[in-house]
Tab-separated table of C-alpha atoms and ligand atoms in Angstrom:
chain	number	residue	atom	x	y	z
M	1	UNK	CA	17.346	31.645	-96.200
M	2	UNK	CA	15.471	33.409	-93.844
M	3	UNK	CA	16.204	33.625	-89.547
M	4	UNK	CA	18.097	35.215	-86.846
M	5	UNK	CA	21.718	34.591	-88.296
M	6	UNK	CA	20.811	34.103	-92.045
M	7	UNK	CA	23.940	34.566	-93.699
M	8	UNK	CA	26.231	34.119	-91.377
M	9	UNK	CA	28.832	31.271	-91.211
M	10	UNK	CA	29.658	29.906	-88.242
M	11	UNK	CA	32.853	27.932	-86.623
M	12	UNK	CA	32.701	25.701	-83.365
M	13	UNK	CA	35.118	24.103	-81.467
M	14	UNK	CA	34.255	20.843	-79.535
M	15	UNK	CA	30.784	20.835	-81.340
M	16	UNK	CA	30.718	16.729	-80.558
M	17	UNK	CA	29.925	18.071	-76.904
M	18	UNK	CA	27.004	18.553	-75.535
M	19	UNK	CA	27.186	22.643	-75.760
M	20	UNK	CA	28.303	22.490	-79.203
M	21	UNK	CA	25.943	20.515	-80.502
M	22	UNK	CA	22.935	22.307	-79.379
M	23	UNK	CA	24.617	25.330	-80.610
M	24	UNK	CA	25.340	24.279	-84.180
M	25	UNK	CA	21.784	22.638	-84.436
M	26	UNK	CA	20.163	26.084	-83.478
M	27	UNK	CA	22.500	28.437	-85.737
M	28	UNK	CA	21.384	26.386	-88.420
M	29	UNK	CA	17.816	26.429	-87.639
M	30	UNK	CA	18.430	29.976	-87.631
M	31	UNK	CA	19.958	30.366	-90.752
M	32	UNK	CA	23.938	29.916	-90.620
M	33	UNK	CA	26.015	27.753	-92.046
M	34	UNK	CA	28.186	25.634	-89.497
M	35	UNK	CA	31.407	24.018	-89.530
M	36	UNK	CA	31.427	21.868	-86.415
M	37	UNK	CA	35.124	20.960	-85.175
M	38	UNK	CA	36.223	18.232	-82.504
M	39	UNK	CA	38.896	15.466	-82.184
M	40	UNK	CA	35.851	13.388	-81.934
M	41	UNK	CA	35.575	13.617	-85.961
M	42	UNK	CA	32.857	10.193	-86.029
M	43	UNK	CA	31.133	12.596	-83.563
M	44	UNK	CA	31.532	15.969	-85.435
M	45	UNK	CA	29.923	14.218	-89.072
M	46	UNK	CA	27.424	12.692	-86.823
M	47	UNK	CA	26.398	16.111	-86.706
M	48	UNK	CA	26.848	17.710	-89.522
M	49	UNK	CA	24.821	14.518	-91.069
M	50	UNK	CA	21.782	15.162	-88.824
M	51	UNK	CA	21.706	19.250	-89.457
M	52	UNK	CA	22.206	18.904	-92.999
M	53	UNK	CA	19.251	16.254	-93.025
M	54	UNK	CA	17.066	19.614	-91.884
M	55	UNK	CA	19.062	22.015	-93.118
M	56	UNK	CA	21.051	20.514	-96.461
M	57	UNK	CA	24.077	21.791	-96.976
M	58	UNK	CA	24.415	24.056	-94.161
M	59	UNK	CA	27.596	22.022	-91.835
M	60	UNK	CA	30.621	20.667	-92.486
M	61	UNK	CA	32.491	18.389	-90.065
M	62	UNK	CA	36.202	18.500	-89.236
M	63	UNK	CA	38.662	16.886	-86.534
M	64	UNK	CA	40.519	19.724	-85.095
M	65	UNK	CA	42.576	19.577	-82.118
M	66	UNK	CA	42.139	23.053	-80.701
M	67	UNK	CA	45.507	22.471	-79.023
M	68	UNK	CA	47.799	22.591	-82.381
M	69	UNK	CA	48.806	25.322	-84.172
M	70	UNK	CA	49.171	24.065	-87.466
M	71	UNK	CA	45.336	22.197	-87.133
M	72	UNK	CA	43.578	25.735	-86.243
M	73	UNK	CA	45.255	27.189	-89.898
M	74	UNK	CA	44.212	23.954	-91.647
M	75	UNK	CA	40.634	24.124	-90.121
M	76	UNK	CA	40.026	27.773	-90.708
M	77	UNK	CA	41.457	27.405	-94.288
M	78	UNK	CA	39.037	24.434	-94.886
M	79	UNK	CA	35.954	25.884	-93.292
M	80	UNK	CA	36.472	29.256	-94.700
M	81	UNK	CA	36.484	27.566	-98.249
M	82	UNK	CA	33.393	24.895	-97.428
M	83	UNK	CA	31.219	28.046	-96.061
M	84	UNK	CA	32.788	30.782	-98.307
M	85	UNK	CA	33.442	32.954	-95.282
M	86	UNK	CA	33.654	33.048	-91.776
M	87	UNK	CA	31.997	35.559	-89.414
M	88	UNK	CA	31.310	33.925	-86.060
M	89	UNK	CA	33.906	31.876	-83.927
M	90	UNK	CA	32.676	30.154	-81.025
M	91	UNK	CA	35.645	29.082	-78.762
M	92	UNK	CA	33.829	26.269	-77.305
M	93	UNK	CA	36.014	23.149	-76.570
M	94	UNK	CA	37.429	22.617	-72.725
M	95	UNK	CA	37.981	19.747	-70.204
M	96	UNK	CA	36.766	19.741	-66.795
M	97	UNK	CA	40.108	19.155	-64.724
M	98	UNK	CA	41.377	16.627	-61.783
M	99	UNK	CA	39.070	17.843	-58.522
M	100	UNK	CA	42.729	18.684	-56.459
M	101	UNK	CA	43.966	21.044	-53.999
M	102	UNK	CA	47.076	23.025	-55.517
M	103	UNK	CA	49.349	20.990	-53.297
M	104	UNK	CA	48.324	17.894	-54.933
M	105	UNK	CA	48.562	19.477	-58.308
M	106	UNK	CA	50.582	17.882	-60.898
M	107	UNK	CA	52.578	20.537	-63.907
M	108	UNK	CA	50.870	17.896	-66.380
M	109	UNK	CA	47.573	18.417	-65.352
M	110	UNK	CA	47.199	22.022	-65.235
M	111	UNK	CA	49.403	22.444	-68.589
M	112	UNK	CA	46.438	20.041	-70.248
M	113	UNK	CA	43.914	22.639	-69.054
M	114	UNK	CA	45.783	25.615	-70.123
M	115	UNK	CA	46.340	23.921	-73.428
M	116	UNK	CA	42.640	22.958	-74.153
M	117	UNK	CA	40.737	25.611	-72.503
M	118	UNK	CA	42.926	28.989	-72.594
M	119	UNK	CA	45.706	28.615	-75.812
M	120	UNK	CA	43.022	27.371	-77.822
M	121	UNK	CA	41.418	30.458	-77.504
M	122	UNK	CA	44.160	32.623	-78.112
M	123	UNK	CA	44.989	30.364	-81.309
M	124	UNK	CA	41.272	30.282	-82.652
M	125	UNK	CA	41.090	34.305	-81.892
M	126	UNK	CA	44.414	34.612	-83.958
M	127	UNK	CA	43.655	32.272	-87.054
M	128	UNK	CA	40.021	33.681	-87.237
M	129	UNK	CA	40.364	37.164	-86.996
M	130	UNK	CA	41.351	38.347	-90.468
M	131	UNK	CA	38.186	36.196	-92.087
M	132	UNK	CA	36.465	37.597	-89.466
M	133	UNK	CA	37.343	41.328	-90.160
M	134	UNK	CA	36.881	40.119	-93.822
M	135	UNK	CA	33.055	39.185	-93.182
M	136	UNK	CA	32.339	43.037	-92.128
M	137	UNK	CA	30.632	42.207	-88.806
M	138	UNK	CA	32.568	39.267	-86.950
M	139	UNK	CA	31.863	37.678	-83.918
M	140	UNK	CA	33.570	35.819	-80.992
M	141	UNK	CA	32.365	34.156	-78.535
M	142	UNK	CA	34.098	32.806	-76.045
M	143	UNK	CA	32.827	29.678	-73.988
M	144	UNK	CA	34.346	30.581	-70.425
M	145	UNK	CA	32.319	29.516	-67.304
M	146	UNK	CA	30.557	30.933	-63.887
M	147	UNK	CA	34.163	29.231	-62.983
M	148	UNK	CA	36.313	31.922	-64.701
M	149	UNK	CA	33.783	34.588	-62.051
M	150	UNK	CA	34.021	32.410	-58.667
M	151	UNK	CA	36.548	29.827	-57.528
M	152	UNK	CA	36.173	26.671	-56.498
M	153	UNK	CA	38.179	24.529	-53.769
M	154	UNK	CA	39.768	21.374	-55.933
M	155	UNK	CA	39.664	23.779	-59.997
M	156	UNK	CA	42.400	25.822	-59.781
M	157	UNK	CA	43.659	24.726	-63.134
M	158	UNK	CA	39.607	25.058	-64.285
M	159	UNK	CA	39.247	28.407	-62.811
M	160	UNK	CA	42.498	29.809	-63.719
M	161	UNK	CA	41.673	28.545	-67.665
M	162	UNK	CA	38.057	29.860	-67.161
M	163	UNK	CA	39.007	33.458	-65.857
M	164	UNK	CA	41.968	34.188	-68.224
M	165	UNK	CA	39.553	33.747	-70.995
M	166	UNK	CA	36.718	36.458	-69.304
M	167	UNK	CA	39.321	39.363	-69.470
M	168	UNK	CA	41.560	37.439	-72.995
M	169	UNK	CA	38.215	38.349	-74.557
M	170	UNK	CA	38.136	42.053	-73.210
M	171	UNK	CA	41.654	42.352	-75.031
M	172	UNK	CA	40.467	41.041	-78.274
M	173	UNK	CA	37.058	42.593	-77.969
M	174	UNK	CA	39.324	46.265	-77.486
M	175	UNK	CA	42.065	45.151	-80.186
M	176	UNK	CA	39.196	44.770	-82.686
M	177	UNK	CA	37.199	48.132	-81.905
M	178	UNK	CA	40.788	49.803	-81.895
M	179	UNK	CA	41.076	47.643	-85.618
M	180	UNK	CA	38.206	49.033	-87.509
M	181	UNK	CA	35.173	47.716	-85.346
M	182	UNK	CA	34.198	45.062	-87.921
M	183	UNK	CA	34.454	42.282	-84.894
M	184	UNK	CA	33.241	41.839	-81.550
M	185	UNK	CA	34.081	39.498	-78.882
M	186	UNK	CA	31.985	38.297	-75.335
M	187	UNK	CA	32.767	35.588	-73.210
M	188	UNK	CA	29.860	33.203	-71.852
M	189	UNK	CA	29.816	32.175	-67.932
M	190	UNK	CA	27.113	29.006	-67.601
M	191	UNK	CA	26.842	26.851	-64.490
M	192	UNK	CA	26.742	23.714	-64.473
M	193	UNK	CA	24.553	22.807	-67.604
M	194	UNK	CA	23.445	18.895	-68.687
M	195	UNK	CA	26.471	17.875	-70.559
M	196	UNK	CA	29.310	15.129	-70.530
M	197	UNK	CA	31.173	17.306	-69.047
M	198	UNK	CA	29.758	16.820	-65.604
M	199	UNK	CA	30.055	13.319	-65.832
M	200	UNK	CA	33.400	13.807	-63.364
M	201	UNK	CA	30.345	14.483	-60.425
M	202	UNK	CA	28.018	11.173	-61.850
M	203	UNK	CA	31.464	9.055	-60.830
M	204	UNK	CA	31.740	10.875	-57.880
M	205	UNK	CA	27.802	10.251	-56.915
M	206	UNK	CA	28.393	6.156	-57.855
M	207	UNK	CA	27.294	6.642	-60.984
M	208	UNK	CA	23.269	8.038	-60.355
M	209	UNK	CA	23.314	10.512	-62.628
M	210	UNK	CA	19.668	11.816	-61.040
M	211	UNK	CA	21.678	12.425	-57.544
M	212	UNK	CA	24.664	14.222	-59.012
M	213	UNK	CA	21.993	16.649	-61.041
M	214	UNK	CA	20.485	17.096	-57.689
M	215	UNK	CA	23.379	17.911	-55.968
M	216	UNK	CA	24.481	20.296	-58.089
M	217	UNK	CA	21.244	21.966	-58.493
M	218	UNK	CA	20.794	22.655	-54.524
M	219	UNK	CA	23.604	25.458	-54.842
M	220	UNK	CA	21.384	27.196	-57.546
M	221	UNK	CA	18.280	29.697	-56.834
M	222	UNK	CA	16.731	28.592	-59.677
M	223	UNK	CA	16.556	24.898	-58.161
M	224	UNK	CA	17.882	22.871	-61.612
M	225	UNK	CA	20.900	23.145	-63.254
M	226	UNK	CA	20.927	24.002	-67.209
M	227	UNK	CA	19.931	22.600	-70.320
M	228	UNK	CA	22.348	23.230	-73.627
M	229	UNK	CA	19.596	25.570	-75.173
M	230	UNK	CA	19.793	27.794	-72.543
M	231	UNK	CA	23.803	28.855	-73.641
M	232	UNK	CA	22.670	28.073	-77.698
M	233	UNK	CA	19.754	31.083	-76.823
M	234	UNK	CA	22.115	33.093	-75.615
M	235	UNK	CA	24.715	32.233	-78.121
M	236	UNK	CA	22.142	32.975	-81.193
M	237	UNK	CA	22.093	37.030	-79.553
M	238	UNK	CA	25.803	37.241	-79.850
M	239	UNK	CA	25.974	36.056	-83.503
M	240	UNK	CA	23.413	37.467	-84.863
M	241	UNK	CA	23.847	41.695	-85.531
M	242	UNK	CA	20.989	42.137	-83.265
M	243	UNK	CA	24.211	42.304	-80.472
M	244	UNK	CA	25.861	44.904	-82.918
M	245	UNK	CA	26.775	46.839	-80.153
M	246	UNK	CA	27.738	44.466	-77.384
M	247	UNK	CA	31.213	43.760	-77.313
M	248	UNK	CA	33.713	43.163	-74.371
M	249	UNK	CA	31.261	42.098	-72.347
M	250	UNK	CA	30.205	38.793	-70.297
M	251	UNK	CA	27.112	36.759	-70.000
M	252	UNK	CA	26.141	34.277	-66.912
M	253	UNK	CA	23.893	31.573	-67.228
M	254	UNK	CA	23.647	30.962	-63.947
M	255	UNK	CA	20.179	30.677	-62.639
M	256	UNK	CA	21.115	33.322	-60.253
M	257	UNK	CA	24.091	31.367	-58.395
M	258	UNK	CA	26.115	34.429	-58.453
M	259	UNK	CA	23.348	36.813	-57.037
M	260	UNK	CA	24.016	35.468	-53.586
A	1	NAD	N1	28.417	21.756	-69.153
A	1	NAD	C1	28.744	22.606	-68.170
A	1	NAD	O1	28.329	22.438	-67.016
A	1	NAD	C2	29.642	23.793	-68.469
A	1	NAD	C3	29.597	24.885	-67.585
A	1	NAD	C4	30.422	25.973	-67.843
A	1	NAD	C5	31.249	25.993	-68.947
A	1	NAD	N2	31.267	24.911	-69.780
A	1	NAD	C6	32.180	24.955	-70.919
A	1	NAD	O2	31.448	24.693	-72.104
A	1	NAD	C7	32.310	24.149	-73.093
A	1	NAD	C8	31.657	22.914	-73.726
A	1	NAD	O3	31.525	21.931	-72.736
A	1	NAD	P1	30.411	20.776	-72.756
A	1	NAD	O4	29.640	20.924	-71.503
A	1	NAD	O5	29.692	20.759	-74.046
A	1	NAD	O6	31.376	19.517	-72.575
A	1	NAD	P2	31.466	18.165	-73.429
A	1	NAD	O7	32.442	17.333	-72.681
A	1	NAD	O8	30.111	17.633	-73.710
A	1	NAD	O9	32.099	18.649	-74.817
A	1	NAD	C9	33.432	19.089	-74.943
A	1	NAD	C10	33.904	18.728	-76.347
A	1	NAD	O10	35.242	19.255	-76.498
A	1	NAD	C11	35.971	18.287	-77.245
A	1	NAD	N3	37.405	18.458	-77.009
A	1	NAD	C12	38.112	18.158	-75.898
A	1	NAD	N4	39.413	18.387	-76.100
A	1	NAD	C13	39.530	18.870	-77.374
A	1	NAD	C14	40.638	19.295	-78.175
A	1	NAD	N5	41.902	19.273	-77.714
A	1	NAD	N6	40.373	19.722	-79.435
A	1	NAD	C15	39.118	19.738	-79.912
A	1	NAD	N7	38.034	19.342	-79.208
A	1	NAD	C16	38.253	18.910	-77.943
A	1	NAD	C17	35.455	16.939	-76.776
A	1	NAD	O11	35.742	15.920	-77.730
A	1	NAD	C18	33.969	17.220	-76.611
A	1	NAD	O12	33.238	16.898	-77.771
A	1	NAD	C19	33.651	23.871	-72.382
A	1	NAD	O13	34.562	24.900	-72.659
A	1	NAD	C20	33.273	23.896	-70.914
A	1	NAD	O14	34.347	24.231	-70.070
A	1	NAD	C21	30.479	23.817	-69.576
């Protein structure tokens, strides 16, 4: 098996979703086994079906519900033994939240957030780590947004999610130099990028999905807003051990919204 990440063995959360799809289908092309995670489990074989139709034998679907404990041990247990190993974890499942001012907040909204976006993370991080440190050069990588870098009137619970994971990942990133230095962690930053996860601004255009793209993209230097494979690019450098020395660090994908 020849590529980029031959030999590595990859783990992804919410790989039904648009990000996670056009990550597993790359790592593969590149050379790594996947297992690709999601509650959506018809959507996670799906996927595994269509990479192992190019790639045979490479993924392995599982539901996993990022939110429960006892799930992330199953999952890690079960993709550790379909893979024989693990060595990259891509924290990648989240929810957009409510648009709503903090006044208007509701306790069960923003504890959905925290629970899908933020403890995952801390759960996959935990549950991962010693197969990681096993593996002899481990990776995280840790799907945050431009959100967890900038606020936003109306994503408080988003934001707050989105920018405890930037510096989480510092923590871990530090805890696993301080370890033995066989794992490093990054977090990821993209704007808004063509997903289902934007479909909260197609409602909010009627439904034209052309005018909510556009609308989105007129905040952004680079005129457009982002396609999956620009994160899965990006995502490929920090699994492969041509990143062997980045750790702690963050990447935007922003088309230069944040150089303004
Ligand atoms: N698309 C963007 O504009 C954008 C920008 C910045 C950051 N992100 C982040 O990228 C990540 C992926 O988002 P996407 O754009 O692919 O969205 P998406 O909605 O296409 O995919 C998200 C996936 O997560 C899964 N999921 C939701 N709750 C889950 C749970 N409890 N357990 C397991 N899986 C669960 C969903 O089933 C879905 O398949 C998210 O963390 C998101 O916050 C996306």
């Amino acid at each position: 098996m020849s590529g980029r990440v031959a030999g590595k063995s990859a783990l992804i959360t919410g790989a039904a979703g648009g990000l996670g799809q056009a990550m597993a289908r790359m790592l593969a092309r590149e050379g790594a086994k996947v297992a690709v995670t999601d509650l959506d489990l018809a959507g996670a074989e799906a996927l595994a079906a269509s990479i192992n139709a190019d790639h045979p034998g490479q993924a392995f679907a599982f539901r996993h519900d990022v939110t429960d404990e006892a799930d992330w041990v199953r999952v890690v247990a079960d993709a550790v033994a379909a893979m024989g190993g693990l060595s990259v974890l891509i924290n990648n499942a989240g929810i957009g939240s409510q648009l709503v001012f903090a006044e208007h907040d509701t306790l069960e909204n923003w504890r959905k957030v925290q629970a899908v976006n933020l403890e995952s993370v801390m759960l996959g991080c935990k549950h991962a780590m010693p197969h990681l440190r096993a593996s002899g050069a481990g990776s995280i990588i840790n799907i945050s947004s431009i959100a967890g870098l900038a606020a936003a009137p109306g994503m408080g619970a988003y934001n707050a999610t989105k920018a405890a994971v930037w510096l989480y990942t510092k923590t871990v990133a530090l805890e696993a130099a301080k370890a033995g230095g066989a794992v490093r962690a990054n977090s990821v930053h993209p704007v808004f990028i063509r997903t289902p996860i934007l479909n909260l601004f197609v409602d909010r255009a009627g439904g034209d999905e052309a005018l909510a793209h556009e609308k989105l993209a007129r905040g952004i230097p680079l005129k457009r807003i982002g396609e999956p494979d620009d994160v899965a690019y990006l995502v490929i450098y920090l699994a492969s051990d041509e990143s062997k020395f980045v750790t702690g660090s963050e990447f935007k994908i922003d088309g230069g919204m944040t150089a303004q």
